[in-house]
């Protein structure tokens, strides 16, 4: 089944899609996620390359991408140094996400439907990207992948995802 033009994403409180919904200007999708730059090869010093991002994507009422606010809170190495500190990487990210969401007027958490989009920041791919494998790849189905969050959407296109 082909990827639809507008892809539904189900709101799941207290899980990976707990910060999605509507606001006065359209739709939003927000998250906190670790990511490596594209093409990164695991090896010594990987902790400096694994970065924690706060992401706020905004869409119009028809699901077209309107812009993204992407902020790097720090690296895994920094988080390991101060894991329980009030100024840890995770604490900074959570505060930034709260601040970003508080700026969305008339915010309501709920299911959304958005169109595929992509952008690269700091060498990291962000977006909802369609992936349609070649016909000769048995068992592979068309899907949309949310990067860098690692959420995969596919038929029956009901908003649920795999990780």
PDB file of C-alpha atoms in Angstrom:
ATOM      1  CA  UNK A   1       0.000   0.000   0.000  1.00  0.00           C
ATOM      2  CA  UNK A   2       1.446   3.366  -1.033  1.00  0.00           C
ATOM      3  CA  UNK A   3       2.308   6.089   1.454  1.00  0.00           C
ATOM      4  CA  UNK A   4      -0.618   8.529   1.707  1.00  0.00           C
ATOM      5  CA  UNK A   5      -0.112  12.242   1.003  1.00  0.00           C
ATOM      6  CA  UNK A   6      -1.059  13.075   4.596  1.00  0.00           C
ATOM      7  CA  UNK A   7       0.214  10.691   7.275  1.00  0.00           C
ATOM      8  CA  UNK A   8      -1.737  10.280  10.511  1.00  0.00           C
ATOM      9  CA  UNK A   9       0.165  10.190  13.806  1.00  0.00           C
ATOM     10  CA  UNK A  10      -1.683   9.009  16.897  1.00  0.00           C
ATOM     11  CA  UNK A  11      -1.295  10.902  20.165  1.00  0.00           C
ATOM     12  CA  UNK A  12      -0.171   8.614  22.987  1.00  0.00           C
ATOM     13  CA  UNK A  13      -0.028  10.293  26.399  1.00  0.00           C
ATOM     14  CA  UNK A  14       3.070   9.383  28.413  1.00  0.00           C
ATOM     15  CA  UNK A  15       4.810   7.778  25.434  1.00  0.00           C
ATOM     16  CA  UNK A  16       6.749   8.731  22.288  1.00  0.00           C
ATOM     17  CA  UNK A  17       4.013  10.919  20.759  1.00  0.00           C
ATOM     18  CA  UNK A  18       2.829  12.625  23.932  1.00  0.00           C
ATOM     19  CA  UNK A  19       3.804  16.102  22.659  1.00  0.00           C
ATOM     20  CA  UNK A  20       1.882  16.351  19.383  1.00  0.00           C
ATOM     21  CA  UNK A  21      -1.333  18.185  18.632  1.00  0.00           C
ATOM     22  CA  UNK A  22      -3.005  21.349  17.429  1.00  0.00           C
ATOM     23  CA  UNK A  23      -2.514  25.009  18.230  1.00  0.00           C
ATOM     24  CA  UNK A  24      -3.984  28.242  16.881  1.00  0.00           C
ATOM     25  CA  UNK A  25      -1.796  28.301  13.743  1.00  0.00           C
ATOM     26  CA  UNK A  26      -1.996  24.614  12.843  1.00  0.00           C
ATOM     27  CA  UNK A  27      -0.368  21.407  14.045  1.00  0.00           C
ATOM     28  CA  UNK A  28       2.810  20.651  15.997  1.00  0.00           C
ATOM     29  CA  UNK A  29       5.077  17.707  16.647  1.00  0.00           C
ATOM     30  CA  UNK A  30       7.638  18.039  19.445  1.00  0.00           C
ATOM     31  CA  UNK A  31      10.147  15.656  20.988  1.00  0.00           C
ATOM     32  CA  UNK A  32      13.404  15.221  22.799  1.00  0.00           C
ATOM     33  CA  UNK A  33      15.658  12.772  20.990  1.00  0.00           C
ATOM     34  CA  UNK A  34      19.279  11.687  20.792  1.00  0.00           C
ATOM     35  CA  UNK A  35      20.880  11.595  17.346  1.00  0.00           C
ATOM     36  CA  UNK A  36      24.157  11.026  15.551  1.00  0.00           C
ATOM     37  CA  UNK A  37      25.128  12.998  12.434  1.00  0.00           C
ATOM     38  CA  UNK A  38      24.397  11.227   9.137  1.00  0.00           C
ATOM     39  CA  UNK A  39      27.213   8.905   8.135  1.00  0.00           C
ATOM     40  CA  UNK A  40      28.624   8.647  11.661  1.00  0.00           C
ATOM     41  CA  UNK A  41      30.579   5.436  12.239  1.00  0.00           C
ATOM     42  CA  UNK A  42      30.610   4.116  15.794  1.00  0.00           C
ATOM     43  CA  UNK A  43      34.034   4.099  17.422  1.00  0.00           C
ATOM     44  CA  UNK A  44      36.091   5.692  20.148  1.00  0.00           C
ATOM     45  CA  UNK A  45      34.712   9.039  21.242  1.00  0.00           C
ATOM     46  CA  UNK A  46      31.138   8.272  20.145  1.00  0.00           C
ATOM     47  CA  UNK A  47      29.856   9.910  23.326  1.00  0.00           C
ATOM     48  CA  UNK A  48      30.832  13.334  21.953  1.00  0.00           C
ATOM     49  CA  UNK A  49      28.884  12.748  18.731  1.00  0.00           C
ATOM     50  CA  UNK A  50      25.616  11.533  20.293  1.00  0.00           C
ATOM     51  CA  UNK A  51      23.662  14.763  20.836  1.00  0.00           C
ATOM     52  CA  UNK A  52      20.359  15.404  22.570  1.00  0.00           C
ATOM     53  CA  UNK A  53      17.976  17.596  20.564  1.00  0.00           C
ATOM     54  CA  UNK A  54      14.779  19.392  21.423  1.00  0.00           C
ATOM     55  CA  UNK A  55      12.609  19.483  18.318  1.00  0.00           C
ATOM     56  CA  UNK A  56       9.462  21.479  17.579  1.00  0.00           C
ATOM     57  CA  UNK A  57       8.059  21.067  14.065  1.00  0.00           C
ATOM     58  CA  UNK A  58       5.125  23.288  13.066  1.00  0.00           C
ATOM     59  CA  UNK A  59       2.600  22.641  10.306  1.00  0.00           C
ATOM     60  CA  UNK A  60      -0.322  24.555   8.865  1.00  0.00           C
ATOM     61  CA  UNK A  61      -3.886  23.249   9.230  1.00  0.00           C
ATOM     62  CA  UNK A  62      -3.467  21.180   6.028  1.00  0.00           C
ATOM     63  CA  UNK A  63      -0.344  19.448   7.377  1.00  0.00           C
ATOM     64  CA  UNK A  64       2.302  21.327   5.327  1.00  0.00           C
ATOM     65  CA  UNK A  65       5.586  21.880   7.172  1.00  0.00           C
ATOM     66  CA  UNK A  66       5.948  25.550   8.136  1.00  0.00           C
ATOM     67  CA  UNK A  67       9.191  25.468  10.084  1.00  0.00           C
ATOM     68  CA  UNK A  68      11.141  23.812  12.849  1.00  0.00           C
ATOM     69  CA  UNK A  69      12.876  24.930  16.012  1.00  0.00           C
ATOM     70  CA  UNK A  70      15.738  22.544  16.748  1.00  0.00           C
ATOM     71  CA  UNK A  71      18.016  23.026  19.738  1.00  0.00           C
ATOM     72  CA  UNK A  72      20.962  20.905  20.888  1.00  0.00           C
ATOM     73  CA  UNK A  73      21.008  20.513  24.676  1.00  0.00           C
ATOM     74  CA  UNK A  74      24.392  18.778  24.739  1.00  0.00           C
ATOM     75  CA  UNK A  75      26.123  15.454  24.259  1.00  0.00           C
ATOM     76  CA  UNK A  76      25.883  12.035  25.846  1.00  0.00           C
ATOM     77  CA  UNK A  77      29.359  12.637  27.309  1.00  0.00           C
ATOM     78  CA  UNK A  78      28.086  15.763  29.103  1.00  0.00           C
ATOM     79  CA  UNK A  79      25.037  13.892  30.407  1.00  0.00           C
ATOM     80  CA  UNK A  80      27.206  11.107  31.835  1.00  0.00           C
ATOM     81  CA  UNK A  81      29.345  13.693  33.663  1.00  0.00           C
ATOM     82  CA  UNK A  82      26.297  15.256  35.392  1.00  0.00           C
ATOM     83  CA  UNK A  83      23.456  12.701  35.183  1.00  0.00           C
ATOM     84  CA  UNK A  84      21.336  13.931  38.089  1.00  0.00           C
ATOM     85  CA  UNK A  85      22.293  17.582  38.156  1.00  0.00           C
ATOM     86  CA  UNK A  86      19.633  20.280  37.710  1.00  0.00           C
ATOM     87  CA  UNK A  87      21.764  21.572  34.824  1.00  0.00           C
ATOM     88  CA  UNK A  88      22.238  18.181  33.145  1.00  0.00           C
ATOM     89  CA  UNK A  89      21.729  17.829  29.425  1.00  0.00           C
ATOM     90  CA  UNK A  90      18.394  16.091  29.983  1.00  0.00           C
ATOM     91  CA  UNK A  91      17.203  18.748  32.467  1.00  0.00           C
ATOM     92  CA  UNK A  92      18.133  21.519  29.998  1.00  0.00           C
ATOM     93  CA  UNK A  93      16.294  19.687  27.202  1.00  0.00           C
ATOM     94  CA  UNK A  94      13.154  19.227  29.285  1.00  0.00           C
ATOM     95  CA  UNK A  95      13.146  22.913  30.242  1.00  0.00           C
ATOM     96  CA  UNK A  96      13.605  23.948  26.603  1.00  0.00           C
ATOM     97  CA  UNK A  97      10.756  21.698  25.456  1.00  0.00           C
ATOM     98  CA  UNK A  98       8.443  23.095  28.133  1.00  0.00           C
ATOM     99  CA  UNK A  99       9.323  26.654  27.074  1.00  0.00           C
ATOM    100  CA  UNK A 100       8.783  25.910  23.378  1.00  0.00           C
ATOM    101  CA  UNK A 101       5.405  24.269  23.979  1.00  0.00           C
ATOM    102  CA  UNK A 102       4.240  27.082  26.264  1.00  0.00           C
ATOM    103  CA  UNK A 103       4.592  29.508  23.321  1.00  0.00           C
ATOM    104  CA  UNK A 104       1.968  27.642  21.284  1.00  0.00           C
ATOM    105  CA  UNK A 105      -1.329  29.445  21.810  1.00  0.00           C
ATOM    106  CA  UNK A 106      -4.482  27.369  22.259  1.00  0.00           C
ATOM    107  CA  UNK A 107      -2.366  24.191  22.462  1.00  0.00           C
ATOM    108  CA  UNK A 108      -4.246  20.879  22.546  1.00  0.00           C
ATOM    109  CA  UNK A 109      -2.625  17.450  22.592  1.00  0.00           C
ATOM    110  CA  UNK A 110      -4.299  15.127  20.090  1.00  0.00           C
ATOM    111  CA  UNK A 111      -3.844  13.017  16.946  1.00  0.00           C
ATOM    112  CA  UNK A 112      -2.421  14.881  13.962  1.00  0.00           C
ATOM    113  CA  UNK A 113      -1.941  14.283  10.243  1.00  0.00           C
ATOM    114  CA  UNK A 114       1.022  15.820   8.425  1.00  0.00           C
ATOM    115  CA  UNK A 115       2.746  15.688   5.057  1.00  0.00           C
ATOM    116  CA  UNK A 116       6.266  14.307   4.587  1.00  0.00           C
ATOM    117  CA  UNK A 117       9.117  16.816   4.978  1.00  0.00           C
ATOM    118  CA  UNK A 118      12.847  16.807   5.628  1.00  0.00           C
ATOM    119  CA  UNK A 119      15.632  19.109   6.763  1.00  0.00           C
ATOM    120  CA  UNK A 120      19.180  18.687   7.998  1.00  0.00           C
ATOM    121  CA  UNK A 121      20.596  20.477  11.049  1.00  0.00           C
ATOM    122  CA  UNK A 122      24.113  19.870  12.421  1.00  0.00           C
ATOM    123  CA  UNK A 123      24.468  17.034   9.911  1.00  0.00           C
ATOM    124  CA  UNK A 124      21.406  15.288  11.403  1.00  0.00           C
ATOM    125  CA  UNK A 125      18.347  14.404   9.315  1.00  0.00           C
ATOM    126  CA  UNK A 126      15.045  15.621  10.806  1.00  0.00           C
ATOM    127  CA  UNK A 127      11.645  15.001   9.255  1.00  0.00           C
ATOM    128  CA  UNK A 128       8.971  12.572   8.225  1.00  0.00           C
ATOM    129  CA  UNK A 129      10.542  10.852   5.237  1.00  0.00           C
ATOM    130  CA  UNK A 130       8.823   8.399   2.913  1.00  0.00           C
ATOM    131  CA  UNK A 131      10.710   5.203   2.184  1.00  0.00           C
ATOM    132  CA  UNK A 132       9.531   2.991  -0.627  1.00  0.00           C
ATOM    133  CA  UNK A 133      11.762  -0.060  -1.095  1.00  0.00           C
ATOM    134  CA  UNK A 134      12.435  -1.513  -4.519  1.00  0.00           C
ATOM    135  CA  UNK A 135       9.918  -4.091  -5.729  1.00  0.00           C
ATOM    136  CA  UNK A 136      12.489  -6.879  -5.480  1.00  0.00           C
ATOM    137  CA  UNK A 137      12.845  -6.510  -1.696  1.00  0.00           C
ATOM    138  CA  UNK A 138      10.507  -9.177  -0.369  1.00  0.00           C
ATOM    139  CA  UNK A 139       8.615  -8.327   2.799  1.00  0.00           C
ATOM    140  CA  UNK A 140       9.524  -4.635   2.745  1.00  0.00           C
ATOM    141  CA  UNK A 141       6.582  -2.263   2.687  1.00  0.00           C
ATOM    142  CA  UNK A 142       6.220   1.421   1.963  1.00  0.00           C
ATOM    143  CA  UNK A 143       6.541   3.494   5.109  1.00  0.00           C
ATOM    144  CA  UNK A 144       7.206   6.938   6.527  1.00  0.00           C
ATOM    145  CA  UNK A 145      10.022   7.249   9.048  1.00  0.00           C
ATOM    146  CA  UNK A 146      10.237  10.054  11.620  1.00  0.00           C
ATOM    147  CA  UNK A 147      13.883  11.068  11.908  1.00  0.00           C
ATOM    148  CA  UNK A 148      15.815  11.041  14.141  1.00  0.00           C
ATOM    149  CA  UNK A 149      13.173   9.723  16.550  1.00  0.00           C
ATOM    150  CA  UNK A 150      13.060   6.295  14.913  1.00  0.00           C
ATOM    151  CA  UNK A 151       9.269   6.010  14.608  1.00  0.00           C
ATOM    152  CA  UNK A 152       8.050   4.096  11.565  1.00  0.00           C
ATOM    153  CA  UNK A 153       4.529   4.493  10.146  1.00  0.00           C
ATOM    154  CA  UNK A 154       3.023   2.077   7.623  1.00  0.00           C
ATOM    155  CA  UNK A 155      -0.190   0.414   6.441  1.00  0.00           C
ATOM    156  CA  UNK A 156      -2.932   0.440   7.558  1.00  0.00           C
ATOM    157  CA  UNK A 157      -1.937   4.104   8.127  1.00  0.00           C
ATOM    158  CA  UNK A 158      -3.919   4.474  11.342  1.00  0.00           C
ATOM    159  CA  UNK A 159      -1.381   6.653  13.164  1.00  0.00           C
ATOM    160  CA  UNK A 160       0.239   3.846  15.148  1.00  0.00           C
ATOM    161  CA  UNK A 161       3.961   3.326  14.777  1.00  0.00           C
ATOM    162  CA  UNK A 162       6.777   0.834  15.258  1.00  0.00           C
ATOM    163  CA  UNK A 163      10.120   1.652  16.856  1.00  0.00           C
TER     164      UNK A 163
END
